[in-house]
PDB file of C-alpha atoms in Angstrom:
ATOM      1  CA  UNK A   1    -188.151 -85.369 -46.317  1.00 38.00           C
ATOM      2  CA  UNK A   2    -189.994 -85.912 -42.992  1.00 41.00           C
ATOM      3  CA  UNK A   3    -192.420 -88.182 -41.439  1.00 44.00           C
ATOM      4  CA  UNK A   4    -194.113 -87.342 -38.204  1.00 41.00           C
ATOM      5  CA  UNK A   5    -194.663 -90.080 -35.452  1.00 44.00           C
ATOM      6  CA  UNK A   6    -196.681 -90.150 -32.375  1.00 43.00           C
ATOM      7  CA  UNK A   7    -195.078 -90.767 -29.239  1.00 45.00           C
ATOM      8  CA  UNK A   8    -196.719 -92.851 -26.238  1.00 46.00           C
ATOM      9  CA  UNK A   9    -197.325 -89.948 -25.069  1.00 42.00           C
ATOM     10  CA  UNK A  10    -199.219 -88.349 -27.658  1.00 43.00           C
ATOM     11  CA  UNK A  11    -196.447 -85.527 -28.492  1.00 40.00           C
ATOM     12  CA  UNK A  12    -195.889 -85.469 -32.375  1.00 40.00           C
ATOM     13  CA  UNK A  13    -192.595 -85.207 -33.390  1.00 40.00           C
ATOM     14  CA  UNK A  14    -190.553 -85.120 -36.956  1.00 40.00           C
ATOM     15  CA  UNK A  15    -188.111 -87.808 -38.274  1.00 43.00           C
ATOM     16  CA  UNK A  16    -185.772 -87.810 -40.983  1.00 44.00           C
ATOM     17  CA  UNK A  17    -186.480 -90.196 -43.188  1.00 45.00           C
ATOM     18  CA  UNK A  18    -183.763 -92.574 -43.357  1.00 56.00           C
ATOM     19  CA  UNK A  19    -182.079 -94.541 -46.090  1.00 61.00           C
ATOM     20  CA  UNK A  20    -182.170 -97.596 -44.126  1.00 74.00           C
ATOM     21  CA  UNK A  21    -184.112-100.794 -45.137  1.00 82.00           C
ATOM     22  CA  UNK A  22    -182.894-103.761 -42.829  1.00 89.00           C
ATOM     23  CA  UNK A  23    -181.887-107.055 -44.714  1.00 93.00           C
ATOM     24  CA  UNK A  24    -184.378-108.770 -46.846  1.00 94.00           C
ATOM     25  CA  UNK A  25    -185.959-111.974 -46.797  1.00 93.00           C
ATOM     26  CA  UNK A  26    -183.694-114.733 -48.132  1.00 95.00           C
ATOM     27  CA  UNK A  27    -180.549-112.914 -47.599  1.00 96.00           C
ATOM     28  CA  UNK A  28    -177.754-114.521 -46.001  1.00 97.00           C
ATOM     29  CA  UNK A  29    -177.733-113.545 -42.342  1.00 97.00           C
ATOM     30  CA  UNK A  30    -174.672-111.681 -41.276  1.00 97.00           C
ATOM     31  CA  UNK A  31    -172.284-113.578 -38.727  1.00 96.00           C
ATOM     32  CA  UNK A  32    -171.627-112.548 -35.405  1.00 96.00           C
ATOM     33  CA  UNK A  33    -170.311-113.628 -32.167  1.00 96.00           C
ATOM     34  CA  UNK A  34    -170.562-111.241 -28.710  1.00 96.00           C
ATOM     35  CA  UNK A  35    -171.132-111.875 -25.360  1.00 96.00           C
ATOM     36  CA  UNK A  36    -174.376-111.909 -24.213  1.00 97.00           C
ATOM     37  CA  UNK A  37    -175.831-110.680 -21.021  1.00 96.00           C
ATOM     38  CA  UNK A  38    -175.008-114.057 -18.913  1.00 95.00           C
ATOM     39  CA  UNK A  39    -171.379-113.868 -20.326  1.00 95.00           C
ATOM     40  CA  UNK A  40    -171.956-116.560 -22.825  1.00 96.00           C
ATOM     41  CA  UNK A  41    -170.362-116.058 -26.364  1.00 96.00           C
ATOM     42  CA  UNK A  42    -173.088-116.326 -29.255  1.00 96.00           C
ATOM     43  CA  UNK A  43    -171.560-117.387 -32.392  1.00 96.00           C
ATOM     44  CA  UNK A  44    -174.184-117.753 -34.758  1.00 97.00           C
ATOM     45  CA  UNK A  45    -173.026-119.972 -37.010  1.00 96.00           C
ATOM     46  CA  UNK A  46    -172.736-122.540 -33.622  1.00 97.00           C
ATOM     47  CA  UNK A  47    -175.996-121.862 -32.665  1.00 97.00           C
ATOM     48  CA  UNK A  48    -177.638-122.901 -36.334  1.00 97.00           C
ATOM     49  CA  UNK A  49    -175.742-125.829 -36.063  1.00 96.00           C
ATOM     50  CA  UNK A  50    -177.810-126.784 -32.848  1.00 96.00           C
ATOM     51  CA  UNK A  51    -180.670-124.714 -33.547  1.00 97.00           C
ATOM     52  CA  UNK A  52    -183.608-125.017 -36.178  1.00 96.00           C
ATOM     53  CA  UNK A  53    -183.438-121.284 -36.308  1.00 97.00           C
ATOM     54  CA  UNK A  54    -182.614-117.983 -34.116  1.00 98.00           C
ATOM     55  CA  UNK A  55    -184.710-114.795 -34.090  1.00 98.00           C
ATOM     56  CA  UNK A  56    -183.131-111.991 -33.659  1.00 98.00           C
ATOM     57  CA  UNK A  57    -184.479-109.008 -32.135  1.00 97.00           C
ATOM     58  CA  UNK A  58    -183.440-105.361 -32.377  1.00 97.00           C
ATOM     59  CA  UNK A  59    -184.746-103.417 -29.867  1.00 97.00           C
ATOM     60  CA  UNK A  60    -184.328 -99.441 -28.412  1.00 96.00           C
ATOM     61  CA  UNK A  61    -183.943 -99.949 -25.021  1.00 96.00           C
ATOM     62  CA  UNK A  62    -185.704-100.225 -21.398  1.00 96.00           C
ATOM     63  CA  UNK A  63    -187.202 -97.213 -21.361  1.00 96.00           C
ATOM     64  CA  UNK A  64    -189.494 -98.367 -24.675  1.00 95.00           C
ATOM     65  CA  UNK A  65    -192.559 -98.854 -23.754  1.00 95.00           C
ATOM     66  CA  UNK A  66    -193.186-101.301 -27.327  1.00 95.00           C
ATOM     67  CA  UNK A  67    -189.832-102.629 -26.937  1.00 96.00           C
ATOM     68  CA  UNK A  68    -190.857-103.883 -23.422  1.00 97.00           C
ATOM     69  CA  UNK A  69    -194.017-105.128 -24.333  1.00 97.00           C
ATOM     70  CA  UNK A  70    -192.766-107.320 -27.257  1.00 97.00           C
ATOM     71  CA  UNK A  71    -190.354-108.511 -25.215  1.00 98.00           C
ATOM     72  CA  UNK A  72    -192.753-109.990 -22.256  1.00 97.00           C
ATOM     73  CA  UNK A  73    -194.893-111.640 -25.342  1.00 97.00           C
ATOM     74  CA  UNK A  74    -191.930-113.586 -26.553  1.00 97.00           C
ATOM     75  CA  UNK A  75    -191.106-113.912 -23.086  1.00 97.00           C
ATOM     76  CA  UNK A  76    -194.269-115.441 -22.412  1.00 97.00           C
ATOM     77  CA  UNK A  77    -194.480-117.671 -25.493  1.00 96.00           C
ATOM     78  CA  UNK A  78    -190.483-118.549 -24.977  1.00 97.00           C
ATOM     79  CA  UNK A  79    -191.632-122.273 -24.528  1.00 97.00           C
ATOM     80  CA  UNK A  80    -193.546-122.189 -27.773  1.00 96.00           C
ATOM     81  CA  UNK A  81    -190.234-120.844 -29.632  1.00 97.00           C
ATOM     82  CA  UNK A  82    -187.988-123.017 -28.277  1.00 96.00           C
ATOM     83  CA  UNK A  83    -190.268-126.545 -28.555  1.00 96.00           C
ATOM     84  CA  UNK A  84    -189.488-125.453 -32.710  1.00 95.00           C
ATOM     85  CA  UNK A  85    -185.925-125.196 -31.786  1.00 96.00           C
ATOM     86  CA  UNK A  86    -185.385-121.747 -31.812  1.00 97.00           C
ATOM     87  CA  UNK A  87    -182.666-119.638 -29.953  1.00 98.00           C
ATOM     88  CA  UNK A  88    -184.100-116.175 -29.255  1.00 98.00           C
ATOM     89  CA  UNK A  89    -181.513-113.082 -29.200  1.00 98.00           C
ATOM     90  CA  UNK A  90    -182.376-109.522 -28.403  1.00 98.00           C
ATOM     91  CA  UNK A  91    -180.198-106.502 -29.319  1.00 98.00           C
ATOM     92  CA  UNK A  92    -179.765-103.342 -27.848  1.00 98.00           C
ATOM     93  CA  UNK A  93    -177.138-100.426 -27.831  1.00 97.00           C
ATOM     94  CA  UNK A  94    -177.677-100.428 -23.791  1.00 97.00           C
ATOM     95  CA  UNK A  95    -175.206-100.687 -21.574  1.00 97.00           C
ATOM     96  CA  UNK A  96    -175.677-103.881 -18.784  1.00 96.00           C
ATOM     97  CA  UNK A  97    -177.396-101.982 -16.070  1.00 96.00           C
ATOM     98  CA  UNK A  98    -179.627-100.971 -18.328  1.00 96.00           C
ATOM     99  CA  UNK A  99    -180.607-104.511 -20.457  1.00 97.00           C
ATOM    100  CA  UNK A 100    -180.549-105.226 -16.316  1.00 97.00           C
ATOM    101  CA  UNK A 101    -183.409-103.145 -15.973  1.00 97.00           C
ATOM    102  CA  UNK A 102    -184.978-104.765 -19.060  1.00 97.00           C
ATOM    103  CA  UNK A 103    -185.262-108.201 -17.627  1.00 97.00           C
ATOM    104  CA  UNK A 104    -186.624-106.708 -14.611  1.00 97.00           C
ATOM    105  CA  UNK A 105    -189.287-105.245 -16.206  1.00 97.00           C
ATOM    106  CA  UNK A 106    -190.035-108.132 -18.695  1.00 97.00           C
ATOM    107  CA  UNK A 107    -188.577-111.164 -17.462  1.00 97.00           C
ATOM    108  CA  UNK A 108    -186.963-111.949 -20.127  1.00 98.00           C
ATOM    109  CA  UNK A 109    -184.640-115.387 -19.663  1.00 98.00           C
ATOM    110  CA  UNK A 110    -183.292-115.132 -23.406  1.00 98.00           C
ATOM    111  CA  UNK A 111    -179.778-113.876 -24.332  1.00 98.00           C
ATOM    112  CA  UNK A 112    -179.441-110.411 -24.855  1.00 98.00           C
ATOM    113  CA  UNK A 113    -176.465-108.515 -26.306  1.00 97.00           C
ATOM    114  CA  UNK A 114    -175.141-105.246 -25.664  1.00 97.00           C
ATOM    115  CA  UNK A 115    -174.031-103.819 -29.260  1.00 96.00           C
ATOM    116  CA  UNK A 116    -171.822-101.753 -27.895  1.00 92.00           C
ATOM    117  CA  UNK A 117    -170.247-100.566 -31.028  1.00 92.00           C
ATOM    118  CA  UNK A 118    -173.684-101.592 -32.897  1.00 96.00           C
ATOM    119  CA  UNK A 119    -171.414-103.710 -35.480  1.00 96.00           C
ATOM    120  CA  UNK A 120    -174.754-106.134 -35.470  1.00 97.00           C
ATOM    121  CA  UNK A 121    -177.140-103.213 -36.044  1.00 96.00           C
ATOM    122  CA  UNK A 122    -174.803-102.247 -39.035  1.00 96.00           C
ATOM    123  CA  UNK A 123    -174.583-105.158 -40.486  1.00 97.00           C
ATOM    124  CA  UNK A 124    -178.323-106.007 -40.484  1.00 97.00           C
ATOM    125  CA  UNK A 125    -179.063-102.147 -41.572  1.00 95.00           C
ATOM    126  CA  UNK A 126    -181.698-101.112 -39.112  1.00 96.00           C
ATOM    127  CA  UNK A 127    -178.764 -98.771 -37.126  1.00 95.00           C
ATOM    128  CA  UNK A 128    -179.616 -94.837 -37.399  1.00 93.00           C
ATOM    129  CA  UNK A 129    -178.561 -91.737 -35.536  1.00 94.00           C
ATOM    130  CA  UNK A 130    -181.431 -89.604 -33.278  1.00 93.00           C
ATOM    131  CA  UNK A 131    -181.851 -86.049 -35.214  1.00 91.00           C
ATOM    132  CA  UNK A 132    -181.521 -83.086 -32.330  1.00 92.00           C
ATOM    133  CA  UNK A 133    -185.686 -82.284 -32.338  1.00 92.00           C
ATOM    134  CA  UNK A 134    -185.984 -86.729 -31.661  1.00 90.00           C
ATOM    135  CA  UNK A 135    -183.270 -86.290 -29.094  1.00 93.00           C
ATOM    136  CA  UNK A 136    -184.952 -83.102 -27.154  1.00 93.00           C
ATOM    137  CA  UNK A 137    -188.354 -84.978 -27.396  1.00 93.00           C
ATOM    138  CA  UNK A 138    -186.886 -88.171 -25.565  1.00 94.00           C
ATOM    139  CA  UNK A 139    -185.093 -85.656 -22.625  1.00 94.00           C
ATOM    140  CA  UNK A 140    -188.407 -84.093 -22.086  1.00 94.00           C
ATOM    141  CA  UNK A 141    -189.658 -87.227 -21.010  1.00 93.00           C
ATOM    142  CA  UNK A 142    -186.492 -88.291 -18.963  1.00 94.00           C
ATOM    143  CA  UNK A 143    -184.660 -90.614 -21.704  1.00 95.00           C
ATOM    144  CA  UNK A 144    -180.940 -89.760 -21.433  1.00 95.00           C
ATOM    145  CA  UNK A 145    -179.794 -91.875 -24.398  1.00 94.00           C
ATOM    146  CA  UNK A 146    -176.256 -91.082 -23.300  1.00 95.00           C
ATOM    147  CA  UNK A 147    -176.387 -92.173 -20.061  1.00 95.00           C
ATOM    148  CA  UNK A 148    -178.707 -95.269 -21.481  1.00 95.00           C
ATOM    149  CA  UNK A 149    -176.191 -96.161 -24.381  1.00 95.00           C
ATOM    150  CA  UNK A 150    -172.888 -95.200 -22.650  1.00 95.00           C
ATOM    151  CA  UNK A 151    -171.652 -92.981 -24.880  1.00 94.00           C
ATOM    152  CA  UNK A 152    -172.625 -89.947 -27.232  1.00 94.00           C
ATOM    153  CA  UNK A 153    -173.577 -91.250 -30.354  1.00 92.00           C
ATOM    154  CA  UNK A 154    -177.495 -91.400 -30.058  1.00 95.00           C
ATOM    155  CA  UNK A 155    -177.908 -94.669 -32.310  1.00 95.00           C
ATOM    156  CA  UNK A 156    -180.569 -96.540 -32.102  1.00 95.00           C
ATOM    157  CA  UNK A 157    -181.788 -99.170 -33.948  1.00 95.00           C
ATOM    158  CA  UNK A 158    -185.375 -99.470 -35.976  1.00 92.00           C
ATOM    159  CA  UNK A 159    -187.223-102.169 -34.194  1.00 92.00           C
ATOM    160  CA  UNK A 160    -186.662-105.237 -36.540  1.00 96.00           C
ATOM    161  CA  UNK A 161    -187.035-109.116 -36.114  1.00 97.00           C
ATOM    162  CA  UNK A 162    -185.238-111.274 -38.121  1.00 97.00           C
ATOM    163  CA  UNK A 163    -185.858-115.260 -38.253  1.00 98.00           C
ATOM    164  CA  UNK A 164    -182.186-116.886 -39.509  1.00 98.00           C
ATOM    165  CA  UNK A 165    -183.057-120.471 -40.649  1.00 97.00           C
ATOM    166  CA  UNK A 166    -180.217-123.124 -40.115  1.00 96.00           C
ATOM    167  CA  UNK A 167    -178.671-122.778 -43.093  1.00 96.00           C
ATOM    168  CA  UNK A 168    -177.775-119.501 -42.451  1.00 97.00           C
ATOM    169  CA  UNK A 169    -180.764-117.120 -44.658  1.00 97.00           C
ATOM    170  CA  UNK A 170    -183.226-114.979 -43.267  1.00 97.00           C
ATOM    171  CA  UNK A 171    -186.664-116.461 -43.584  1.00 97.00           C
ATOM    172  CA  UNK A 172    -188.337-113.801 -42.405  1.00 97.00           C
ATOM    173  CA  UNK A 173    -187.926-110.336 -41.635  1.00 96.00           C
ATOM    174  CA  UNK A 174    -190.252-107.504 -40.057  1.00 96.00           C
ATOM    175  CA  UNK A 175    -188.789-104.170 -40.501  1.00 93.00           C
ATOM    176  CA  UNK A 176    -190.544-101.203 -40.145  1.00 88.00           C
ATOM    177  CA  UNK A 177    -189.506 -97.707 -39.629  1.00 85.00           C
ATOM    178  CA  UNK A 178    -192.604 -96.964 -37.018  1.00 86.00           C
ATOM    179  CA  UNK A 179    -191.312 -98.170 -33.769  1.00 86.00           C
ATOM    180  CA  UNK A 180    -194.976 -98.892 -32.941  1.00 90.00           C
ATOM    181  CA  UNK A 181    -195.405-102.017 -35.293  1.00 92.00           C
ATOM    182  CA  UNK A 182    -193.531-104.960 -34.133  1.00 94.00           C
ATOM    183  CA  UNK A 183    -193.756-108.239 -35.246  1.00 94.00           C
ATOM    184  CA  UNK A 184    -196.143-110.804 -33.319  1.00 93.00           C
ATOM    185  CA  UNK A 185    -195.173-114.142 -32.018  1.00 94.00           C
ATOM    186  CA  UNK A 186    -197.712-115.702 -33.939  1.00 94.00           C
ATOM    187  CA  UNK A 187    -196.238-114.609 -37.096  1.00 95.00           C
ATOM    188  CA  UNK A 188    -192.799-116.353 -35.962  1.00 95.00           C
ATOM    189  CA  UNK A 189    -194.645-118.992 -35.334  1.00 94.00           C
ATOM    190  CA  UNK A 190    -196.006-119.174 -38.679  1.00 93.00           C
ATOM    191  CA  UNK A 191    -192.429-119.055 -40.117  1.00 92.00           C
ATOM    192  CA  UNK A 192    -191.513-121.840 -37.719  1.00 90.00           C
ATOM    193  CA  UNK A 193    -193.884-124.308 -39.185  1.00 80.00           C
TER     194      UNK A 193
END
């Protein structure tokens, strides 16, 4: 089975459907605890503990033109998030230079984590591998996931946001397999309340 997508650009292109799903709402949040872009280690379980909640955001990289632009709105509203005690964490298969170039573009002052072996993206399910006609489509338009990712696996994760309350559960999840829809701060901050 496949579903088309629209590109920025306007070039349609196929994708597999893929099996999968994300985490659900009241699931217990997987643990982890990598380095983030600053050095810092983020354990989760020690930042619940001094945290009301984290979200958690999965995002495609720098050269994502949604991925940037949900980044500068929670990069803008970073104040509101963290006056309702909440750590914000952003994901990416990148390599340094390139979540460099992220912050550059966005200004984003959260952590962000190179998932270098995308252990986080597997164990929240939103992980998947670019099909050949996906992976042609991005090099038309100068995306070398390769050189992006560091390696030759062409993973990437769905966009996803996951809020992880302090006792460890998802309380909210946006998932969606259209990298177009991501979730809006306001509806964090509507979990948040």
């Amino acid at each position: 089975m496949k579903k088309y997508l629209l590109l920025a650009t306007g070039i349609l292109f196929s994708l597999q459907v893929l099996a999968q799903t994300g985490l659900k709402n009241g699931a217990v949040a997987p643990e982890f605890s990598p380095r983030d872009n600053s050095g810092k280690t983020l354990d989760l379980k020690t930042l619940l503990k001094s945290h009301k909640a984290v979200v958690l955001l999965f995002y495609r990289g720098q050269w994502c033109p949604y991925c940037n632009k949900q980044i500068k709105q929670l990069q803008d509203s970073l104040q509101l998030l963290t006056d309702k005690g909440v750590y914000v964490i952003g994901v990416t298969p990148e390599t340094d230079d390139n979540i460099s170039k992220t912050i550059d573009k966005t200004h984003a002052s959260f952590s962000i984590i190179h998932d270098k072996d995308y252990q986080i993206m597997k164990a929240y399910d939103v992980n998947y591998t670019v099909n050949d006609e996906m992976l042609s489509q991005l090099k038309k338009y100068g995306i070398d996931l390769e050189k992006n990712n560091g390696n030759k696996d062409h993973v990437l994760p769905f966009p996803a946001t996951y809020v992880i309350n302090s006792s460890g559960k998802i309380s909210y999840v946006h998932f969606d397999k259209d990298y177009a829809r991501r979730a809006s701060v306001s509806s964090l901050l509507n979990v948040l309340n």
